[in-house]
XYZ file of N, CA, C and O in Angstrom:
840
model
N 0.836 -1.196 0.000
C 0.000 0.000 0.000
C 0.874 1.250 0.000
O 1.963 1.266 0.560
N 0.393 2.306 -0.644
C 1.118 3.567 -0.681
C 0.262 4.643 -0.031
O -0.921 4.448 0.248
N 0.865 5.818 0.159
C 0.127 6.914 0.783
C -0.736 7.647 -0.243
O -1.612 8.419 0.120
N -0.491 7.412 -1.537
C -1.288 8.065 -2.569
C -0.885 9.511 -2.801
O 0.146 9.974 -2.330
N -1.731 10.206 -3.511
C -1.460 11.600 -3.869
C -1.433 12.492 -2.630
O -2.263 12.365 -1.734
N -0.466 13.415 -2.605
C -0.350 14.376 -1.521
C -0.699 15.765 -2.047
O -0.205 16.188 -3.091
N -1.563 16.468 -1.334
C -1.916 17.841 -1.694
C -0.873 18.764 -1.091
O -0.747 18.876 0.134
N -0.119 19.431 -1.967
C 0.992 20.266 -1.510
C 0.821 21.736 -1.858
O 1.393 22.593 -1.191
N 0.060 22.044 -2.911
C -0.042 23.421 -3.391
C -1.505 23.730 -3.748
O -2.320 22.817 -3.929
N -1.839 25.016 -3.899
C -3.185 25.370 -4.366
C -3.519 24.750 -5.718
O -4.688 24.461 -5.998
N -2.501 24.515 -6.544
C -2.739 23.900 -7.851
C -3.275 22.478 -7.700
O -4.107 22.031 -8.502
N -2.826 21.760 -6.673
C -3.348 20.417 -6.417
C -4.830 20.480 -6.078
O -5.630 19.671 -6.568
N -5.196 21.446 -5.236
C -6.601 21.600 -4.851
C -7.440 21.967 -6.076
O -8.533 21.430 -6.281
N -6.919 22.877 -6.903
C -7.645 23.298 -8.104
C -7.835 22.131 -9.068
O -8.896 21.994 -9.698
N -6.824 21.274 -9.166
C -6.932 20.092 -10.026
C -8.049 19.174 -9.534
O -8.886 18.694 -10.319
N -8.084 18.945 -8.229
C -9.124 18.099 -7.669
C -10.506 18.706 -7.819
O -11.478 18.003 -8.129
N -10.612 20.020 -7.627
C -11.901 20.699 -7.755
C -12.422 20.606 -9.179
O -13.617 20.382 -9.414
N -11.529 20.770 -10.159
C -11.929 20.676 -11.564
C -12.405 19.260 -11.893
O -13.380 19.074 -12.637
N -11.718 18.287 -11.339
C -12.107 16.880 -11.555
C -13.505 16.630 -11.008
O -14.346 16.010 -11.669
N -13.767 17.113 -9.805
C -15.071 16.923 -9.178
C -16.173 17.657 -9.944
O -17.259 17.113 -10.177
N -15.894 18.894 -10.353
C -16.894 19.695 -11.064
C -17.241 19.084 -12.412
O -18.396 19.178 -12.867
N -16.255 18.437 -13.045
C -16.498 17.824 -14.352
C -17.368 16.574 -14.237
O -18.034 16.183 -15.206
N -17.388 15.985 -13.053
C -18.112 14.726 -12.881
C -19.428 14.868 -12.131
O -20.235 13.943 -12.136
N -19.646 15.996 -11.502
C -20.876 16.162 -10.729
C -21.362 17.607 -10.842
O -20.660 18.523 -10.407
N -22.542 17.824 -11.412
C -23.034 19.192 -11.568
C -23.235 19.912 -10.235
O -23.153 21.136 -10.175
N -23.477 19.154 -9.174
C -23.603 19.771 -7.857
C -22.307 20.435 -7.437
O -22.302 21.575 -6.950
N -21.200 19.737 -7.640
C -19.907 20.314 -7.299
C -19.572 21.489 -8.217
O -18.957 22.470 -7.782
N -19.962 21.398 -9.472
C -19.740 22.525 -10.389
C -20.490 23.756 -9.901
O -19.953 24.875 -9.911
N -21.724 23.557 -9.448
C -22.511 24.665 -8.916
C -21.859 25.237 -7.663
O -21.744 26.463 -7.504
N -21.433 24.349 -6.766
C -20.803 24.809 -5.530
C -19.556 25.625 -5.824
O -19.332 26.693 -5.240
N -18.733 25.137 -6.735
C -17.486 25.822 -7.059
C -17.751 27.193 -7.667
O -16.984 28.143 -7.444
N -18.860 27.324 -8.388
C -19.179 28.613 -9.010
C -19.510 29.679 -7.967
O -19.334 30.874 -8.222
N -19.983 29.253 -6.794
C -20.307 30.238 -5.753
C -19.208 30.380 -4.705
O -19.107 31.417 -4.050
N -18.385 29.355 -4.558
C -17.327 29.452 -3.547
C -16.065 30.116 -4.087
O -15.320 30.738 -3.337
N -15.821 29.979 -5.390
C -14.550 30.429 -5.936
C -13.447 29.449 -5.579
O -13.709 28.357 -5.050
N -12.197 29.801 -5.851
C -11.073 28.896 -5.589
C -11.046 28.445 -4.127
O -11.324 29.221 -3.211
N -10.707 27.182 -3.934
C -10.722 26.601 -2.591
C -9.382 26.814 -1.887
O -8.328 26.834 -2.526
N -9.406 26.945 -0.565
C -8.156 27.136 0.176
C -7.336 25.851 0.239
O -7.883 24.750 0.192
N -6.034 26.017 0.364
C -5.136 24.870 0.485
C -5.357 24.146 1.816
O -5.420 22.917 1.866
N -5.421 24.902 2.882
C -5.675 24.365 4.225
C -4.614 23.368 4.708
O -4.894 22.575 5.624
N -3.428 23.371 4.143
C -2.376 22.506 4.672
C -1.894 23.057 6.000
O -1.745 24.264 6.186
N -1.649 22.163 6.932
C -1.145 22.530 8.245
C 0.090 21.697 8.553
O 0.300 20.649 7.937
N 0.896 22.130 9.499
C 2.035 21.294 9.899
C 1.530 19.985 10.494
O 0.371 19.878 10.915
N 2.408 18.989 10.533
C 2.048 17.770 11.238
C 2.718 17.787 12.605
O 3.479 18.692 12.933
N 2.398 16.807 13.427
C 3.018 16.726 14.737
C 2.024 16.853 15.882
O 0.811 16.959 15.690
N 2.575 16.858 17.086
C 1.773 16.841 18.308
C 0.810 18.011 18.397
O -0.375 17.840 18.743
N 1.291 19.214 18.114
C 0.468 20.411 18.313
C -0.799 20.373 17.467
O -1.864 20.820 17.908
N -0.703 19.830 16.262
C -1.885 19.798 15.401
C -2.940 18.826 15.920
O -4.145 19.087 15.829
N -2.504 17.705 16.472
C -3.481 16.774 17.064
C -4.080 17.357 18.333
O -5.275 17.194 18.602
N -3.265 18.054 19.113
C -3.792 18.720 20.293
C -4.829 19.773 19.883
O -5.889 19.901 20.504
N -4.535 20.505 18.822
C -5.481 21.497 18.302
C -6.785 20.838 17.874
O -7.878 21.379 18.091
N -6.684 19.660 17.266
C -7.882 18.943 16.844
C -8.720 18.517 18.048
O -9.954 18.574 18.011
N -8.055 18.103 19.122
C -8.779 17.750 20.342
C -9.505 18.979 20.893
O -10.673 18.912 21.288
N -8.830 20.110 20.883
C -9.438 21.365 21.340
C -10.705 21.677 20.541
O -11.693 22.181 21.078
N -10.688 21.343 19.245
C -11.802 21.687 18.355
C -13.025 20.802 18.534
O -14.099 21.139 18.030
N -12.879 19.697 19.234
C -13.985 18.743 19.350
C -15.162 19.351 20.115
O -14.992 19.848 21.227
N -16.341 19.299 19.486
C -17.609 19.633 20.139
C -17.695 21.065 20.651
O -18.434 21.345 21.604
N -16.929 21.960 20.058
C -17.076 23.387 20.374
C -17.107 24.154 19.055
O -16.713 23.641 18.007
N -17.560 25.390 19.103
C -17.608 26.210 17.900
C -16.200 26.555 17.441
O -15.225 26.471 18.209
N -16.087 26.967 16.193
C -14.792 27.393 15.651
C -14.236 28.548 16.468
O -13.047 28.585 16.805
N -15.087 29.500 16.828
C -14.639 30.666 17.597
C -14.111 30.247 18.970
O -13.063 30.738 19.427
N -14.821 29.346 19.633
C -14.384 28.878 20.949
C -13.064 28.115 20.849
O -12.170 28.296 21.681
N -12.961 27.264 19.834
C -11.727 26.500 19.646
C -10.542 27.430 19.397
O -9.454 27.235 19.951
N -10.749 28.446 18.588
C -9.669 29.405 18.317
C -9.238 30.122 19.595
O -8.044 30.329 19.842
N -10.210 30.511 20.411
C -9.899 31.229 21.643
C -9.101 30.350 22.607
O -8.102 30.792 23.200
N -9.525 29.093 22.769
C -8.820 28.179 23.665
C -7.416 27.906 23.148
O -6.437 27.915 23.907
N -7.312 27.677 21.828
C -5.997 27.395 21.264
C -5.045 28.566 21.436
O -3.868 28.377 21.763
N -5.542 29.782 21.258
C -4.695 30.970 21.437
C -4.196 31.066 22.875
O -3.034 31.432 23.114
N -5.052 30.715 23.841
C -4.618 30.745 25.240
C -3.583 29.660 25.527
O -2.617 29.886 26.262
N -3.771 28.479 24.947
C -2.769 27.418 25.096
C -1.422 27.849 24.518
O -0.369 27.655 25.147
N -1.479 28.425 23.335
C -0.240 28.868 22.673
C 0.445 29.964 23.476
O 1.668 29.939 23.670
N -0.337 30.926 23.967
C 0.250 32.028 24.748
C 0.880 31.513 26.036
O 1.877 32.072 26.517
N 0.295 30.444 26.596
C 0.834 29.851 27.821
C 1.942 28.842 27.535
O 2.476 28.225 28.465
N 2.288 28.681 26.249
C 3.322 27.735 25.821
C 3.004 26.311 26.282
O 3.867 25.570 26.757
N 1.745 25.926 26.076
C 1.276 24.594 26.459
C 0.867 23.791 25.230
O -0.194 23.169 25.200
N 1.720 23.788 24.210
C 1.371 23.075 22.982
C 2.327 21.925 22.664
O 2.254 21.351 21.579
N 3.203 21.584 23.584
C 4.122 20.458 23.385
C 3.845 19.350 24.389
O 3.266 19.594 25.461
N 4.251 18.127 24.096
C 3.934 16.999 24.989
C 4.535 17.139 26.383
O 3.875 16.837 27.386
N 5.772 17.599 26.470
C 6.383 17.731 27.797
C 5.659 18.789 28.624
O 5.414 18.596 29.820
N 5.307 19.904 27.988
C 4.615 20.973 28.708
C 3.251 20.496 29.214
O 2.824 20.862 30.311
N 2.574 19.681 28.394
C 1.273 19.148 28.816
C 1.439 18.231 30.020
O 0.663 18.278 30.984
N 2.463 17.388 30.005
C 2.682 16.455 31.117
C 3.138 17.186 32.381
O 2.804 16.764 33.503
N 3.884 18.267 32.221
C 4.373 19.005 33.381
C 3.309 19.930 33.972
O 3.365 20.269 35.148
N 2.351 20.355 33.169
C 1.335 21.303 33.633
C 0.403 20.644 34.645
O 0.147 19.439 34.591
N -0.103 21.449 35.561
C -1.110 20.947 36.493
C -2.489 21.023 35.832
O -2.684 21.724 34.837
N -3.437 20.304 36.421
C -4.807 20.390 35.912
C -5.318 21.827 35.990
O -6.047 22.285 35.103
N -4.938 22.536 37.043
C -5.367 23.935 37.172
C -4.806 24.785 36.040
O -5.499 25.670 35.516
N -3.552 24.521 35.653
C -2.955 25.255 34.526
C -3.778 25.050 33.262
O -4.034 25.999 32.513
N -4.166 23.812 33.023
C -4.875 23.480 31.792
C -6.324 23.947 31.832
O -6.877 24.366 30.812
N -6.927 23.903 33.006
C -8.291 24.440 33.139
C -8.298 25.945 32.914
O -9.251 26.502 32.367
N -7.233 26.607 33.347
C -7.169 28.062 33.248
C -7.182 28.549 31.805
O -7.633 29.674 31.529
N -6.711 27.708 30.874
C -6.712 28.124 29.461
C -7.968 27.648 28.733
O -8.126 27.905 27.537
N -8.850 26.939 29.448
C -10.147 26.609 28.866
C -10.394 25.148 28.562
O -11.438 24.813 27.994
N -9.454 24.272 28.935
C -9.678 22.850 28.670
C -10.617 22.255 29.715
O -10.477 22.503 30.914
N -11.556 21.469 29.260
C -12.457 20.754 30.155
C -11.701 19.600 30.817
O -10.592 19.227 30.405
N -12.305 19.017 31.844
C -11.673 17.871 32.517
C -11.407 16.746 31.523
O -10.353 16.122 31.539
N -12.383 16.499 30.639
C -12.221 15.431 29.654
C -11.083 15.737 28.687
O -10.260 14.862 28.376
N -11.000 16.974 28.227
C -9.953 17.314 27.260
C -8.569 17.365 27.912
O -7.569 17.118 27.237
N -8.520 17.643 29.195
C -7.243 17.541 29.909
C -6.765 16.086 29.875
O -5.598 15.799 29.612
N -7.695 15.171 30.126
C -7.348 13.743 30.091
C -6.887 13.338 28.694
O -5.909 12.593 28.541
N -7.582 13.816 27.674
C -7.205 13.496 26.298
C -5.825 14.069 25.953
O -5.013 13.409 25.286
N -5.575 15.306 26.371
C -4.287 15.944 26.071
C -3.146 15.174 26.715
O -2.084 14.967 26.101
N -3.357 14.720 27.934
C -2.308 13.941 28.614
C -2.118 12.574 27.941
O -0.984 12.098 27.818
N -3.212 11.960 27.510
C -3.099 10.673 26.817
C -2.308 10.820 25.526
O -1.472 9.968 25.188
N -2.536 11.916 24.814
C -1.795 12.166 23.585
C -0.308 12.369 23.879
O 0.560 11.836 23.170
N -0.018 13.109 24.941
C 1.382 13.354 25.299
C 2.089 12.060 25.699
O 3.276 11.876 25.406
N 1.353 11.167 26.337
C 1.949 9.902 26.800
C 2.081 8.874 25.687
O 2.808 7.888 25.845
N 1.388 9.083 24.554
C 1.370 8.079 23.481
C 2.686 7.989 22.720
O 2.982 6.968 22.095
N 3.474 9.073 22.743
C 4.787 9.093 22.069
C 4.691 8.633 20.612
O 5.418 7.737 20.165
N 3.790 9.224 19.894
C 3.590 8.892 18.479
C 4.813 9.321 17.669
O 5.364 10.405 17.878
N 5.233 8.487 16.741
C 6.322 8.828 15.818
C 5.705 9.562 14.628
O 5.295 8.950 13.642
N 5.623 10.882 14.743
C 4.944 11.662 13.721
C 5.681 11.648 12.384
O 5.046 11.703 11.327
N 6.993 11.551 12.412
C 7.743 11.466 11.153
C 7.389 10.191 10.393
O 7.241 10.198 9.171
N 7.224 9.090 11.122
C 6.901 7.815 10.480
C 5.515 7.851 9.844
O 5.288 7.196 8.817
N 4.591 8.617 10.423
C 3.238 8.672 9.877
C 3.216 9.243 8.464
O 2.300 8.948 7.697
N 4.207 10.058 8.113
C 4.222 10.684 6.782
C 4.267 9.633 5.666
O 3.763 9.870 4.579
N 4.855 8.493 5.936
C 4.950 7.445 4.927
C 4.027 6.275 5.181
O 4.174 5.217 4.556
N 3.072 6.449 6.080
C 2.159 5.373 6.460
C 0.845 5.498 5.701
O 0.301 6.600 5.594
N 0.304 4.416 5.135
C -0.994 4.486 4.449
C -2.068 5.078 5.351
O -2.062 4.873 6.571
N -3.008 5.776 4.744
C -4.012 6.514 5.511
C -4.786 5.627 6.476
O -5.023 6.003 7.634
N -5.215 4.464 6.031
C -5.980 3.581 6.914
C -5.174 3.216 8.159
O -5.730 3.129 9.272
N -3.868 3.027 7.997
C -3.017 2.681 9.132
C -2.774 3.894 10.033
O -2.653 3.751 11.259
N -2.696 5.083 9.436
C -2.586 6.316 10.232
C -3.800 6.441 11.141
O -3.680 6.687 12.349
N -4.982 6.262 10.569
C -6.216 6.398 11.341
C -6.284 5.339 12.431
O -6.657 5.616 13.578
N -5.877 4.114 12.101
C -5.886 3.034 13.096
C -4.944 3.343 14.259
O -5.289 3.111 15.431
N -3.762 3.877 13.963
C -2.803 4.179 15.030
C -3.273 5.346 15.894
O -3.220 5.277 17.128
N -3.755 6.398 15.255
C -4.152 7.575 16.024
C -5.363 7.301 16.908
O -5.451 7.819 18.025
N -6.281 6.486 16.420
C -7.498 6.241 17.195
C -7.274 5.300 18.377
O -8.194 5.089 19.170
N -6.071 4.778 18.523
C -5.743 4.026 19.730
C -5.562 4.941 20.931
O -5.607 4.491 22.079
N -5.343 6.234 20.661
C -5.139 7.214 21.734
C -6.490 7.689 22.245
O -7.357 8.080 21.464
N -6.669 7.665 23.555
C -7.916 8.147 24.151
C -8.171 9.589 23.746
O -7.295 10.458 23.889
N -9.364 9.847 23.219
C -9.713 11.204 22.798
C -9.497 11.472 21.335
O -9.949 12.504 20.826
N -8.799 10.575 20.646
C -8.617 10.718 19.203
C -9.607 9.781 18.520
O -9.399 8.573 18.456
N -10.695 10.337 18.025
C -11.678 9.550 17.312
C -11.375 9.520 15.828
O -10.399 10.114 15.357
N -12.223 8.850 15.093
C -12.015 8.728 13.650
C -12.025 10.095 12.987
O -11.203 10.379 12.109
N -12.950 10.994 13.406
C -13.013 12.333 12.805
C -11.682 13.059 12.971
O -11.131 13.600 12.010
N -11.144 13.058 14.172
C -9.886 13.752 14.440
C -8.752 13.166 13.599
O -7.937 13.900 13.029
N -8.705 11.844 13.513
C -7.654 11.188 12.730
C -7.797 11.502 11.248
O -6.793 11.724 10.539
N -9.030 11.549 10.748
C -9.253 11.874 9.339
C -8.867 13.315 9.037
O -8.265 13.596 7.987
N -9.188 14.228 9.933
C -8.816 15.632 9.747
C -7.293 15.770 9.731
O -6.726 16.521 8.931
N -6.612 15.040 10.603
C -5.149 15.086 10.639
C -4.567 14.559 9.330
O -3.659 15.172 8.749
N -5.091 13.436 8.853
C -4.601 12.874 7.586
C -4.855 13.836 6.432
O -4.020 13.981 5.525
N -5.993 14.507 6.477
C -6.379 15.411 5.396
C -5.497 16.658 5.340
O -4.960 17.015 4.286
N -5.340 17.317 6.476
C -4.702 18.633 6.480
C -3.231 18.608 6.885
O -2.423 19.338 6.327
N -2.871 17.776 7.851
C -1.480 17.757 8.303
C -0.599 16.843 7.456
O 0.577 17.119 7.267
N -1.184 15.755 6.943
C -0.424 14.853 6.073
C -0.712 15.101 4.597
O -0.036 14.547 3.738
N -1.725 15.906 4.304
C -2.000 16.295 2.917
C -2.577 15.202 2.045
O -2.490 15.281 0.819
N -3.192 14.181 2.652
C -3.723 13.082 1.853
C -4.887 13.587 0.986
O -5.797 14.245 1.481
N -4.840 13.246 -0.294
C -5.834 13.766 -1.240
C -7.139 12.996 -1.212
O -8.161 13.511 -1.671
N -7.117 11.781 -0.676
C -8.294 10.927 -0.808
C -8.785 10.419 0.537
O -8.971 9.218 0.746
N -8.990 11.338 1.461
C -9.570 10.985 2.760
C -10.743 11.917 3.002
O -10.756 13.063 2.542
N -11.760 11.416 3.691
C -12.972 12.189 3.935
C -13.311 12.077 5.416
O -12.767 11.229 6.124
N -14.189 12.941 5.902
C -14.583 12.925 7.315
C -16.105 12.968 7.410
O -16.688 13.990 7.767
N -16.775 11.861 7.089
C -18.235 11.882 6.979
C -18.965 12.084 8.300
O -20.162 12.369 8.300
N -18.273 11.967 9.417
C -18.900 12.241 10.688
C -19.006 13.725 11.003
O -19.621 14.114 12.000
N -18.432 14.571 10.151
C -18.435 16.010 10.372
C -19.825 16.588 10.083
O -20.361 16.425 8.979
N -20.414 17.272 11.052
C -21.781 17.765 10.897
C -21.895 18.828 9.817
O -22.909 18.896 9.109
N -20.873 19.667 9.667
C -20.916 20.692 8.619
C -20.883 20.045 7.235
O -21.578 20.501 6.313
N -20.106 18.982 7.071
C -20.089 18.273 5.786
C -21.445 17.630 5.516
O -21.943 17.645 4.384
N -22.038 17.067 6.541
C -23.353 16.436 6.373
C -24.402 17.462 5.961
O -25.195 17.241 5.036
N -24.402 18.605 6.645
C -25.384 19.634 6.341
C -25.138 20.249 4.968
O -26.077 20.529 4.209
N -23.881 20.459 4.621
C -23.555 21.008 3.309
C -23.996 20.060 2.198
O -24.544 20.494 1.176
N -23.781 18.758 2.392
C -24.216 17.772 1.397
C -25.740 17.787 1.253
O -26.273 17.688 0.137
N -26.441 17.940 2.372
C -27.909 18.016 2.312
C -28.353 19.204 1.464
O -29.234 19.083 0.594
N -27.729 20.351 1.701
C -28.097 21.565 0.970
C -27.717 21.466 -0.506
O -28.523 21.759 -1.393
N -26.476 21.045 -0.763
C -25.968 21.053 -2.131
C -26.689 20.047 -3.016
O -27.018 20.338 -4.175
N -26.946 18.879 -2.482
C -27.548 17.815 -3.286
C -29.061 17.688 -3.062
O -29.667 16.725 -3.514
N -29.625 18.672 -2.351
C -31.079 18.748 -2.142
C -31.625 17.438 -1.573
O -32.598 16.875 -2.071
N -30.982 16.969 -0.510
C -31.393 15.723 0.126
C -32.546 15.990 1.098
O -32.647 17.082 1.664
N -33.419 15.023 1.322
C -34.560 15.242 2.211
C -34.164 15.439 3.668
O -34.882 16.054 4.447
N -33.006 14.909 4.050
C -32.509 15.100 5.414
C -30.992 15.027 5.411
O -30.374 14.590 4.434
N -30.414 15.466 6.495
C -28.957 15.426 6.614
C -28.486 13.970 6.608
O -28.967 13.156 7.402
N -27.568 13.607 5.715
C -27.120 12.210 5.662
C -26.334 11.830 6.911
O -25.545 12.625 7.424
N -26.558 10.635 7.396
C -25.780 10.120 8.523
C -24.372 9.757 8.032
O -24.090 9.699 6.837
N -23.502 9.483 8.996
C -22.099 9.229 8.681
C -21.930 8.097 7.663
O -21.180 8.239 6.690
N -22.614 6.990 7.872
C -22.456 5.844 6.973
C -22.909 6.198 5.559
O -22.225 5.860 4.570
N -24.039 6.898 5.448
C -24.564 7.264 4.126
C -23.634 8.239 3.414
O -23.395 8.119 2.203
N -23.077 9.193 4.164
C -22.187 10.167 3.532
C -20.869 9.523 3.130
O -20.289 9.858 2.095
N -20.403 8.572 3.937
C -19.178 7.846 3.557
C -19.404 7.099 2.241
O -18.536 7.088 1.365
N -20.576 6.485 2.094
C -20.892 5.780 0.852
C -20.976 6.752 -0.328
O -20.488 6.456 -1.419
N -21.609 7.926 -0.108
C -21.672 8.944 -1.165
C -20.275 9.358 -1.609
O -20.005 9.545 -2.793
N -19.386 9.499 -0.635
C -18.045 10.013 -0.918
C -17.192 9.049 -1.732
O -16.187 9.459 -2.322
N -17.588 7.781 -1.774
C -16.832 6.829 -2.590
C -16.744 7.303 -4.046
O -15.725 7.080 -4.720
N -17.793 7.961 -4.512
C -17.819 8.433 -5.900
C -16.869 9.606 -6.134
O -16.608 9.971 -7.282
N -16.373 10.204 -5.062
C -15.501 11.385 -5.180
C -14.024 11.026 -5.100
O -13.166 11.900 -5.142
N -13.728 9.744 -4.938
C -12.345 9.273 -4.961
C -11.796 9.414 -6.383
O -12.532 9.173 -7.353
N -10.535 9.843 -6.579
C -9.446 9.956 -5.614
C -9.252 11.365 -5.031
O -8.158 11.702 -4.572
N -10.295 12.185 -5.022
C -10.173 13.569 -4.548
C -11.150 13.854 -3.408
O -11.727 14.928 -3.335
N -11.313 12.908 -2.507
C -12.291 13.110 -1.440
C -11.908 14.251 -0.495
O -12.774 14.927 0.051
N -10.608 14.490 -0.319
C -10.198 15.610 0.529
C -10.582 16.950 -0.086
O -10.896 17.902 0.633
N -10.544 17.024 -1.404
C -10.958 18.256 -2.072
C -12.480 18.386 -2.032
O -13.017 19.491 -1.869
N -13.188 17.259 -2.153
C -14.643 17.296 -2.003
C -15.011 17.852 -0.627
O -15.951 18.642 -0.496
N -14.265 17.453 0.408
C -14.519 17.983 1.751
C -14.265 19.486 1.797
O -15.074 20.246 2.347
N -13.171 19.929 1.204
C -12.893 21.367 1.166
C -14.025 22.128 0.470
O -14.426 23.212 0.899
N -14.511 21.560 -0.626
C -15.570 22.225 -1.380
C -16.872 22.263 -0.579
O -17.577 23.286 -0.559
N -17.179 21.182 0.097
C -18.389 21.160 0.918
C -18.280 22.129 2.092
O -19.254 22.805 2.445
N -17.120 22.212 2.719
C -16.944 23.188 3.798
C -17.074 24.619 3.276
O -17.679 25.468 3.924
N -16.485 24.877 2.110
C -16.581 26.217 1.526
C -18.030 26.551 1.178
O -18.495 27.692 1.376
N -18.759 25.567 0.667
C -20.163 25.789 0.322
C -20.995 26.019 1.592
O -21.896 26.859 1.614
N -20.674 25.292 2.648
C -21.345 25.489 3.929
C -21.167 26.927 4.412
O -22.106 27.564 4.890
N -19.949 27.434 4.264
C -19.656 28.810 4.692
C -20.505 29.814 3.914
O -21.040 30.766 4.490
N -20.642 29.591 2.619
C -21.448 30.495 1.788
C -22.933 30.365 2.133
O -23.646 31.364 2.305
N -23.403 29.123 2.255
C -24.835 28.890 2.455
C -25.308 29.279 3.852
O -26.426 29.771 4.023
N -24.460 29.067 4.850
C -24.867 29.282 6.236
C -24.201 30.500 6.865
O -24.537 30.869 7.991
N -23.245 31.088 6.160
C -22.463 32.214 6.675
C -21.813 31.847 8.007
O -21.776 32.625 8.964
N -21.322 30.616 8.068
C -20.621 30.130 9.235
C -19.434 29.295 8.783
O -19.498 28.614 7.771
N -18.360 29.342 9.562
C -17.207 28.501 9.257
C -17.527 27.062 9.668
O -18.099 26.821 10.735
N -17.127 26.116 8.819
C -17.389 24.721 9.131
C -16.217 23.986 9.732
O -16.380 22.912 10.304
N -15.011 24.564 9.623
C -13.817 23.882 10.094
C -12.779 24.934 10.396
O -12.743 25.989 9.778
N -11.930 24.642 11.411
C -10.842 25.580 11.718
C -9.780 25.500 10.648
O -9.468 24.423 10.182
């Protein structure tokens, strides 16, 4: 197994968007209102997974605020998380549950360099062994931090709602149904996600992802 195509530049995203628009009129319509899609590449490593944990079950604005406080307090590395007291972590906005997750991530000692050459399914399997890292978090990491072109996050509520709006579905598709829909968007499922998030932003005037 290989890691497949890696999204490295805006041109990669544009290539995927054009492929999707040529094969699905819904995506063509979405692209006409969203304009060019963002690259959204992020660094890989501990801090990005910690950021993903921060983003779980809170609004984009709340996640940004908590992350900024963590960064200002220099609490974005594994050693700092392990050395910090619970009071330190609560003071920057982490809940009791997310404190536990942050410590579990710090204790996992993941080899982030090795993940760069690991097939996506194996990346997700390894990351989800860590308490607090669910499939959604692992998929987001593979998508943005590792740049995988063909990964999707069907459990994401903004993606579900955007798909309902764009494809005029009678109800918001559940995770299993959206995962099945996304099979048709391979090998550019990560770009399909970017397009759906961008369309969500236009349709709802809300950000769907940090």
